[in-house]
Each structure stands twice: as C-alpha cells, then as structure tokens.
Amino acid sequence: MILSTGQNGHVTEPRRTSRSDRMAGITKYYDDHAASYAATTMAIDTSRQLQRLVDLLPPGARILDAGCGSGRDLTQMARLGFEPVGVDASVGLARIARRNSGCPVHVGDLRSLAFEDASFDGVWAMASLLHIERSELPDVLSSFSHILRPGGVMFASVKRGTDDVRDDTGRWFTLYDEDSWADHLRAAGLRVIEVIGEPASRNAVGGKTGPGWISSLARR
Ligand SMILES: C[S@@+](CC[C@H](N)C(=O)[O-])C[C@H]1O[C@@H](n2cnc3c(N)ncnc32)[C@H](O)[C@@H]1O
C-alpha cells in the first residue's frame, strides 16, 4: 500500500504489495480521468444503500470508504455524523475526495490495506471490488473482515454476471452472481445479512446500463 500521508493514527505497515498490470491500467484510467470521473459520479444518489448500512451502525461510527472515488459518499457519511476515512488507488481521485469531503483520504491499494485490525465499525465498498481480480478477492475480503470490529458491517456492491469484462474505457470488471458473491462473503468469515441483485438503472456508477448490480451487507 502506498500512503500519501500519515493522517490516520491507525495506519500500519502493508500486509502485501503485489500489483498486477490490470490494476495498474485501472488506476491509470482513474488518474487520467480523475476530474471528469468525479464530476460524472458526484451526483449519483447512493442514499438508499448508504442508509441500509448506517442503520446497522452505532452513532458516530468509524467507516472506511474503500475505493472512495470522488468522495461523494464520504461527504454524506460526515454529514450524517459518522467518522469516515477514505482510501483509493488513484492519487487524483484521492485528492479530489479529500477536497470535496474534508475527510482523511489515503492513497492505497485495497489488496494491501494497512489499517489496524478491528479499527472500523463499517466498511463501504461501492463499486470498487469489481476491479479486483477474482483470484485476489478472497484475500481482500478477508482483510476487510479483519479491519472490522466484531459486529461491524460491510456494504459492498459489484456488477452482476459471471465473467470478466472490459468496457470501452479499457477498464476490466470482474462480475459475480448472487450465489457466488454470498459464498465469497462467507468464505471471508462474514455473516451475510443480504445479497440483492438490482437492475443497472438503480445504482449504476456512471449512469450506464449494463449487466446489473449486486448490493450486499455482511457482518463480522
Ligand atoms: C467505479 S469507481 C467507484 C468510486 C466510488 N466508490 C463511487 O461509487 O463513485 C472504482 C473506484 O475504486 C478505486 N479502486 C479500484 N481498485 C482499487 C484498488 N485495488 N485499491 C484502491 N482503490 C481501487 C478506483 O480508483 C475508483 O475510485
């Protein structure tokens, strides 16, 4: 994990440092298009999904926005009285998220999170785990489980399907069906609260239609 600053007292040394070419290409895309991507996604309404997570958290809960993009959801969490912390692999988006939200935002890789175990009440991974390669997902989910306090809750959304697809921007996406996604959550030691398949129009980042989405909540 690369850390831009030591803004958060809970940051420790990375567990893993591997980076695939695919990830490098994805990060380059978000860096090259940081301003336009943030502008496009800033107005997407994620309040319904966010409410489902925060309903399960204590007031003032500490929440990691894993792959925070523009900082849209960090801003909402802070407004609701929570203590959000962002992490994103894109230096450009992390900078924008920090500026938009006023929250601490780290530059780092979800595959090598460097937060202390049991240091968050919630993890919010809106449309970010879809960029993780299938073979790397178990370790990433396991690290999310570790940074959650016992009883802590993770929200995650991914695209729905069965394969890996590359869109016209060149970004790779790994798709899951509801059953395989639930299996991954359980394998990471999380208790599944819900796994809901949703049509693309309800929460598609970028406003594009596609194979649809899966939204999930799971508890450590
Ligand atoms: C589709 S965007 C979603 C952004 C934001 N969560 C939203 O809903 O608008 C995916 C985000 O995840 C970040 N991301 C993808 N893979 C990552 C990784 N391995 N580590 C950290 N961030 C990653 C990207 O830089 C990008 O900001």
CSV table of C-alpha atoms in Angstrom, one decimal, residues 50-135:
chain,number,residue,atom,x,y,z
A,50,LEU,CA,-25.9,4.1,2.5
A,51,GLN,CA,-29.0,4.3,4.7
A,52,ARG,CA,-29.1,0.5,4.8
A,53,LEU,CA,-25.5,0.4,6.1
A,54,VAL,CA,-25.7,3.2,8.6
A,55,ASP,CA,-29.0,1.8,10.1
A,56,LEU,CA,-26.8,-1.1,11.3
A,57,LEU,CA,-24.0,1.1,12.8
A,58,PRO,CA,-23.8,3.0,16.1
A,59,PRO,CA,-23.9,6.8,16.0
A,60,GLY,CA,-20.5,8.3,15.1
A,61,ALA,CA,-19.3,5.0,13.8
A,62,ARG,CA,-15.9,4.9,12.0
A,63,ILE,CA,-16.4,3.9,8.4
A,64,LEU,CA,-13.8,3.1,5.7
A,65,ASP,CA,-14.9,4.1,2.2
A,66,ALA,CA,-12.9,1.6,0.3
A,67,GLY,CA,-12.3,2.9,-3.2
A,68,CYS,CA,-13.9,6.3,-2.4
A,69,GLY,CA,-13.7,7.8,-5.9
A,70,SER,CA,-14.9,11.4,-5.8
A,71,GLY,CA,-15.6,11.5,-2.1
A,72,ARG,CA,-19.3,11.7,-2.7
A,73,ASP,CA,-20.2,9.1,0.0
A,74,LEU,CA,-17.5,10.3,2.4
A,75,THR,CA,-19.3,13.7,2.3
A,76,GLN,CA,-22.7,12.1,3.1
A,77,MET,CA,-21.3,10.0,5.9
A,78,ALA,CA,-19.7,13.0,7.5
A,79,ARG,CA,-23.0,15.0,7.2
A,80,LEU,CA,-24.7,12.1,9.0
A,81,GLY,CA,-22.3,12.4,11.9
A,82,PHE,CA,-20.1,9.5,11.2
A,83,GLU,CA,-16.3,9.4,11.1
A,84,PRO,CA,-15.4,8.4,7.5
A,85,VAL,CA,-12.0,7.6,6.2
A,86,GLY,CA,-11.3,7.2,2.5
A,87,VAL,CA,-8.8,5.1,0.6
A,88,ASP,CA,-8.3,5.0,-3.2
A,89,ALA,CA,-5.6,3.8,-5.5
A,90,SER,CA,-5.9,6.9,-7.7
A,91,VAL,CA,-3.8,9.8,-6.5
A,92,GLY,CA,-6.0,12.2,-8.5
A,93,LEU,CA,-9.3,10.9,-7.1
A,94,ALA,CA,-8.0,10.8,-3.6
A,95,ARG,CA,-7.0,14.4,-3.9
A,96,ILE,CA,-10.5,15.3,-5.2
A,97,ALA,CA,-12.2,13.2,-2.5
A,98,ARG,CA,-10.1,14.9,0.3
A,99,ARG,CA,-11.1,18.3,-1.1
A,100,ASN,CA,-14.7,17.5,-1.6
A,101,SER,CA,-15.3,15.8,1.7
A,102,GLY,CA,-12.8,17.3,4.1
A,103,CYS,CA,-12.2,13.8,5.4
A,104,PRO,CA,-8.9,11.9,5.7
A,105,VAL,CA,-8.3,10.1,2.4
A,106,HIS,CA,-5.3,7.8,1.9
A,107,VAL,CA,-3.8,6.7,-1.4
A,108,GLY,CA,-3.6,2.9,-1.2
A,109,ASP,CA,-4.5,-0.4,-2.7
A,110,LEU,CA,-7.4,-2.4,-1.4
A,111,ARG,CA,-5.2,-5.5,-1.9
A,112,SER,CA,-2.8,-4.4,0.8
A,113,LEU,CA,-4.8,-2.3,3.3
A,114,ALA,CA,-2.6,-1.0,6.1
A,115,PHE,CA,-5.2,-0.3,8.8
A,116,GLU,CA,-5.1,-2.0,12.2
A,117,ASP,CA,-7.3,-5.0,12.9
A,118,ALA,CA,-10.7,-4.1,14.4
A,119,SER,CA,-10.3,-0.4,13.7
A,120,PHE,CA,-13.6,0.3,11.8
A,121,ASP,CA,-17.2,-0.2,12.6
A,122,GLY,CA,-18.2,-0.2,9.0
A,123,VAL,CA,-16.7,-0.7,5.5
A,124,TRP,CA,-18.4,0.8,2.4
A,125,ALA,CA,-17.2,-0.6,-0.9
A,126,MET,CA,-19.4,0.9,-3.5
A,127,ALA,CA,-18.4,-0.3,-7.0
A,128,SER,CA,-14.8,-0.8,-6.1
A,129,LEU,CA,-14.3,-4.6,-5.6
A,130,LEU,CA,-15.4,-5.1,-9.1
A,131,HIS,CA,-11.9,-4.1,-10.2
A,132,ILE,CA,-10.2,-6.7,-8.1
A,133,GLU,CA,-9.2,-9.9,-9.9
A,134,ARG,CA,-11.3,-12.9,-8.9
A,135,SER,CA,-8.3,-14.8,-7.6
